[in-house]
C-alpha positions as protocol buffer text, in pm:
chain_id: "A"
residue {
  index: 1
  type: MET
  ca { x: 0 y: 0 z: 0 }
}
residue {
  index: 2
  type: GLN
  ca { x: 139 y: 339 z: -104 }
}
residue {
  index: 3
  type: LEU
  ca { x: 143 y: 608 z: 167 }
}
residue {
  index: 4
  type: GLU
  ca { x: -5 y: 932 z: 36 }
}
residue {
  index: 5
  type: ARG
  ca { x: 223 y: 1235 z: 49 }
}
residue {
  index: 6
  type: ASN
  ca { x: 156 y: 1605 z: 42 }
}
residue {
  index: 7
  type: ARG
  ca { x: 477 y: 1745 z: -98 }
}
residue {
  index: 8
  type: LEU
  ca { x: 531 y: 2093 z: -231 }
}
residue {
  index: 9
  type: ASP
  ca { x: 664 y: 2152 z: -577 }
}
residue {
  index: 10
  type: PRO
  ca { x: 1040 y: 2216 z: -554 }
}
residue {
  index: 11
  type: TRP
  ca { x: 1001 y: 2582 z: -654 }
}
residue {
  index: 12
  type: GLN
  ca { x: 742 y: 2635 z: -379 }
}
residue {
  index: 13
  type: LYS
  ca { x: 956 y: 2463 z: -119 }
}
residue {
  index: 14
  type: TRP
  ca { x: 1266 y: 2667 z: -194 }
}
residue {
  index: 15
  type: ALA
  ca { x: 1068 y: 2990 z: -231 }
}
residue {
  index: 16
  type: ILE
  ca { x: 908 y: 2935 z: 112 }
}
residue {
  index: 17
  type: TYR
  ca { x: 1245 y: 2856 z: 271 }
}
residue {
  index: 18
  type: GLY
  ca { x: 1421 y: 3149 z: 106 }
}
residue {
  index: 19
  type: LEU
  ca { x: 1149 y: 3407 z: 167 }
}
residue {
  index: 20
  type: THR
  ca { x: 1100 y: 3297 z: 527 }
}
residue {
  index: 21
  type: LEU
  ca { x: 1473 y: 3331 z: 591 }
}
residue {
  index: 22
  type: LEU
  ca { x: 1480 y: 3672 z: 419 }
}
residue {
  index: 23
  type: LEU
  ca { x: 1181 y: 3791 z: 623 }
}
residue {
  index: 24
  type: ILE
  ca { x: 1326 y: 3674 z: 954 }
}
residue {
  index: 25
  type: VAL
  ca { x: 1671 y: 3820 z: 884 }
}
residue {
  index: 26
  type: SER
  ca { x: 1542 y: 4153 z: 749 }
}
residue {
  index: 27
  type: GLY
  ca { x: 1284 y: 4185 z: 1027 }
}
residue {
  index: 28
  type: ALA
  ca { x: 1532 y: 4102 z: 1302 }
}
residue {
  index: 29
  type: ALA
  ca { x: 1797 y: 4332 z: 1152 }
}
residue {
  index: 30
  type: TRP
  ca { x: 1545 y: 4617 z: 1127 }
}
residue {
  index: 31
  type: PHE
  ca { x: 1433 y: 4562 z: 1487 }
}
residue {
  index: 32
  type: LEU
  ca { x: 1792 y: 4555 z: 1617 }
}
residue {
  index: 33
  type: THR
  ca { x: 1892 y: 4868 z: 1428 }
}
residue {
  index: 34
  type: ASP
  ca { x: 1574 y: 5044 z: 1537 }
}
residue {
  index: 35
  type: GLN
  ca { x: 1622 y: 4961 z: 1905 }
}
residue {
  index: 36
  type: PHE
  ca { x: 2000 y: 4969 z: 1947 }
}
residue {
  index: 37
  type: VAL
  ca { x: 2170 y: 5167 z: 1667 }
}
residue {
  index: 38
  type: MET
  ca { x: 2180 y: 5545 z: 1648 }
}
residue {
  index: 39
  type: VAL
  ca { x: 2403 y: 5760 z: 1428 }
}
residue {
  index: 40
  type: GLU
  ca { x: 2499 y: 6123 z: 1456 }
}
residue {
  index: 41
  type: GLY
  ca { x: 2279 y: 6322 z: 1221 }
}
residue {
  index: 42
  type: ALA
  ca { x: 2280 y: 6688 z: 1121 }
}
residue {
  index: 43
  type: PHE
  ca { x: 2049 y: 6774 z: 1410 }
}
residue {
  index: 44
  type: GLY
  ca { x: 2168 y: 6520 z: 1670 }
}
residue {
  index: 45
  type: PRO
  ca { x: 2112 y: 6147 z: 1714 }
}
residue {
  index: 46
  type: ALA
  ca { x: 1920 y: 5986 z: 1426 }
}
residue {
  index: 47
  type: LYS
  ca { x: 1811 y: 5644 z: 1307 }
}
residue {
  index: 48
  type: HIS
  ca { x: 2057 y: 5447 z: 1095 }
}
residue {
  index: 49
  type: PRO
  ca { x: 1997 y: 5510 z: 721 }
}
residue {
  index: 50
  type: PHE
  ca { x: 2009 y: 5135 z: 644 }
}
residue {
  index: 51
  type: GLN
  ca { x: 1679 y: 5090 z: 832 }
}
residue {
  index: 52
  type: GLN
  ca { x: 1489 y: 5214 z: 526 }
}
residue {
  index: 53
  type: THR
  ca { x: 1653 y: 4952 z: 305 }
}
residue {
  index: 54
  type: LEU
  ca { x: 1573 y: 4679 z: 558 }
}
residue {
  index: 55
  type: LEU
  ca { x: 1211 y: 4790 z: 581 }
}
residue {
  index: 56
  type: VAL
  ca { x: 1168 y: 4801 z: 202 }
}
residue {
  index: 57
  type: THR
  ca { x: 1331 y: 4457 z: 170 }
}
residue {
  index: 58
  type: HIS
  ca { x: 1105 y: 4317 z: 442 }
}
residue {
  index: 59
  type: GLY
  ca { x: 791 y: 4467 z: 288 }
}
residue {
  index: 60
  type: THR
  ca { x: 870 y: 4351 z: -65 }
}
residue {
  index: 61
  type: ALA
  ca { x: 952 y: 3999 z: 54 }
}
residue {
  index: 62
  type: SER
  ca { x: 628 y: 3990 z: 252 }
}
residue {
  index: 63
  type: PHE
  ca { x: 423 y: 4063 z: -61 }
}
residue {
  index: 64
  type: ALA
  ca { x: 597 y: 3778 z: -242 }
}
residue {
  index: 65
  type: TYR
  ca { x: 542 y: 3555 z: 63 }
}
residue {
  index: 66
  type: MET
  ca { x: 168 y: 3631 z: 68 }
}
residue {
  index: 67
  type: LEU
  ca { x: 139 y: 3544 z: -301 }
}
residue {
  index: 68
  type: LEU
  ca { x: 323 y: 3219 z: -236 }
}
residue {
  index: 69
  type: LEU
  ca { x: 103 y: 3146 z: 65 }
}
residue {
  index: 70
  type: GLY
  ca { x: -201 y: 3189 z: -161 }
}
residue {
  index: 71
  type: SER
  ca { x: -56 y: 2937 z: -406 }
}
residue {
  index: 72
  type: LEU
  ca { x: -22 y: 2684 z: -123 }
}
residue {
  index: 73
  type: PHE
  ca { x: -393 y: 2696 z: -42 }
}
residue {
  index: 74
  type: SER
  ca { x: -497 y: 2552 z: -376 }
}
residue {
  index: 75
  type: ARG
  ca { x: -324 y: 2218 z: -327 }
}
residue {
  index: 76
  type: HIS
  ca { x: -97 y: 2181 z: -25 }
}
residue {
  index: 77
  type: VAL
  ca { x: -327 y: 2317 z: 247 }
}
residue {
  index: 78
  type: SER
  ca { x: -648 y: 2166 z: 110 }
}
residue {
  index: 79
  type: LYS
  ca { x: -490 y: 1825 z: 54 }
}
residue {
  index: 80
  type: GLY
  ca { x: -316 y: 1835 z: 393 }
}
residue {
  index: 81
  type: TRP
  ca { x: -646 y: 1915 z: 563 }
}
residue {
  index: 82
  type: LYS
  ca { x: -803 y: 1607 z: 405 }
}
residue {
  index: 83
  type: LEU
  ca { x: -510 y: 1384 z: 504 }
}
residue {
  index: 84
  type: ARG
  ca { x: -544 y: 1502 z: 868 }
}
residue {
  index: 85
  type: GLY
  ca { x: -177 y: 1435 z: 939 }
}
residue {
  index: 86
  type: GLN
  ca { x: -53 y: 1762 z: 1084 }
}
residue {
  index: 87
  type: ARG
  ca { x: -373 y: 1960 z: 1133 }
}
residue {
  index: 88
  type: TYR
  ca { x: -293 y: 2115 z: 1471 }
}
residue {
  index: 89
  type: GLN
  ca { x: 51 y: 2247 z: 1397 }
}
residue {
  index: 90
  type: ALA
  ca { x: -47 y: 2344 z: 1041 }
}
residue {
  index: 91
  type: SER
  ca { x: -341 y: 2541 z: 1187 }
}
residue {
  index: 92
  type: LEU
  ca { x: -100 y: 2709 z: 1428 }
}
residue {
  index: 93
  type: LEU
  ca { x: 128 y: 2792 z: 1135 }
}
residue {
  index: 94
  type: LEU
  ca { x: -160 y: 2947 z: 940 }
}
residue {
  index: 95
  type: CYS
  ca { x: -277 y: 3143 z: 1246 }
}
residue {
  index: 96
  type: ILE
  ca { x: 73 y: 3284 z: 1297 }
}
residue {
  index: 97
  type: GLN
  ca { x: 83 y: 3391 z: 933 }
}
residue {
  index: 98
  type: GLY
  ca { x: -260 y: 3549 z: 973 }
}
residue {
  index: 99
  type: VAL
  ca { x: -139 y: 3746 z: 1275 }
}
residue {
  index: 100
  type: LEU
  ca { x: 162 y: 3864 z: 1076 }
}
residue {
  index: 101
  type: ILE
  ca { x: -62 y: 3984 z: 792 }
}
residue {
  index: 102
  type: LEU
  ca { x: -323 y: 4149 z: 1017 }
}
residue {
  index: 103
  type: THR
  ca { x: -74 y: 4335 z: 1239 }
}
residue {
  index: 104
  type: VAL
  ca { x: 83 y: 4524 z: 947 }
}
residue {
  index: 105
  type: PRO
  ca { x: -202 y: 4774 z: 901 }
}
residue {
  index: 106
  type: VAL
  ca { x: -219 y: 4816 z: 1279 }
}
residue {
  index: 107
  type: MET
  ca { x: 151 y: 4906 z: 1293 }
}
residue {
  index: 108
  type: PHE
  ca { x: 127 y: 5163 z: 1016 }
}
residue {
  index: 109
  type: TYR
  ca { x: -226 y: 5302 z: 1028 }
}
residue {
  index: 110
  type: ALA
  ca { x: -362 y: 5277 z: 1383 }
}
residue {
  index: 111
  type: GLY
  ca { x: -446 y: 5620 z: 1521 }
}
residue {
  index: 112
  type: HIS
  ca { x: -318 y: 5561 z: 1872 }
}
residue {
  index: 113
  type: GLU
  ca { x: 52 y: 5517 z: 1948 }
}
residue {
  index: 114
  type: ALA
  ca { x: -12 y: 5243 z: 2207 }
}
residue {
  index: 115
  type: LEU
  ca { x: -211 y: 5044 z: 1952 }
}
residue {
  index: 116
  type: ARG
  ca { x: 69 y: 5077 z: 1695 }
}
residue {
  index: 117
  type: GLU
  ca { x: 318 y: 4958 z: 1955 }
}
residue {
  index: 118
  type: LEU
  ca { x: 95 y: 4661 z: 2043 }
}
residue {
  index: 119
  type: GLY
  ca { x: 70 y: 4570 z: 1674 }
}
residue {
  index: 120
  type: ALA
  ca { x: 448 y: 4594 z: 1637 }
}
residue {
  index: 121
  type: ASN
  ca { x: 507 y: 4372 z: 1941 }
}
residue {
  index: 122
  type: LEU
  ca { x: 256 y: 4112 z: 1820 }
}
residue {
  index: 123
  type: HIS
  ca { x: 419 y: 4119 z: 1475 }
}
residue {
  index: 124
  type: LEU
  ca { x: 764 y: 4067 z: 1626 }
}
residue {
  index: 125
  type: ILE
  ca { x: 650 y: 3776 z: 1844 }
}
residue {
  index: 126
  type: ALA
  ca { x: 457 y: 3611 z: 1558 }
}
residue {
  index: 127
  type: GLY
  ca { x: 759 y: 3650 z: 1328 }
}
residue {
  index: 128
  type: LEU
  ca { x: 984 y: 3480 z: 1581 }
}
residue {
  index: 129
  type: PHE
  ca { x: 731 y: 3199 z: 1625 }
}
residue {
  index: 130
  type: LEU
  ca { x: 714 y: 3153 z: 1246 }
}
residue {
  index: 131
  type: GLY
  ca { x: 1089 y: 3092 z: 1250 }
}
residue {
  index: 132
  type: VAL
  ca { x: 1030 y: 2803 z: 1493 }
}
residue {
  index: 133
  type: ILE
  ca { x: 695 y: 2662 z: 1377 }
}
residue {
  index: 134
  type: LEU
  ca { x: 773 y: 2638 z: 1003 }
}
residue {
  index: 135
  type: PRO
  ca { x: 1088 y: 2423 z: 1048 }
}
residue {
  index: 136
  type: LEU
  ca { x: 898 y: 2218 z: 1307 }
}
residue {
  index: 137
  type: HIS
  ca { x: 615 y: 2165 z: 1057 }
}
residue {
  index: 138
  type: VAL
  ca { x: 862 y: 2046 z: 792 }
}
residue {
  index: 139
  type: TYR
  ca { x: 1043 y: 1820 z: 1040 }
}
residue {
  index: 140
  type: LEU
  ca { x: 726 y: 1661 z: 1181 }
}
residue {
  index: 141
  type: CYS
  ca { x: 578 y: 1604 z: 837 }
}
residue {
  index: 142
  type: ARG
  ca { x: 894 y: 1434 z: 713 }
}
residue {
  index: 143
  type: ARG
  ca { x: 934 y: 1235 z: 1033 }
}
residue {
  index: 144
  type: GLY
  ca { x: 568 y: 1134 z: 1028 }
}
residue {
  index: 145
  type: TYR
  ca { x: 596 y: 1013 z: 672 }
}
residue {
  index: 146
  type: LEU
  ca { x: 915 y: 820 z: 742 }
}
residue {
  index: 147
  type: SER
  ca { x: 786 y: 657 z: 1060 }
}
residue {
  index: 148
  type: ALA
  ca { x: 455 y: 564 z: 895 }
}
residue {
  index: 149
  type: SER
  ca { x: 631 y: 415 z: 593 }
}
residue {
  index: 150
  type: LEU
  ca { x: 865 y: 216 z: 820 }
}
residue {
  index: 151
  type: GLN
  ca { x: 570 y: 79 z: 1019 }
}
residue {
  index: 152
  type: ARG
  ca { x: 400 y: -44 z: 701 }
}
residue {
  index: 153
  type: ARG
  ca { x: 700 y: -253 z: 593 }
}
């Protein structure tokens, strides 16, 4: 009996890995420069000029990531839901990605400073969790497939 798999196309797999890494690195680098790096400007201490490049990189990569996430719903997510293998952690992964998407307008467009700060903190925490949950999802799916195929022999 053949065990059914729910693999991504190679281009999707590498795009997810690459974009996730780019988002985590650019987001973390922006956060660190925002919180801990100041330069001497014409009128006193100022933000580092590289922050703008990091923010543009992060934003551009996030648009590509959302398009890629949409492409996963057509086959990978729907098929995975039917297979029932990793529903809980896959649901957690999708919720984290939803939080990341929904906190962006809060960070940039909320009228109250405390609300913008809350959105930024939630975005930071969700981004860090994504860096843990996505590799865990990949590991558990591969391990689950391998252990199930070994048990069937």
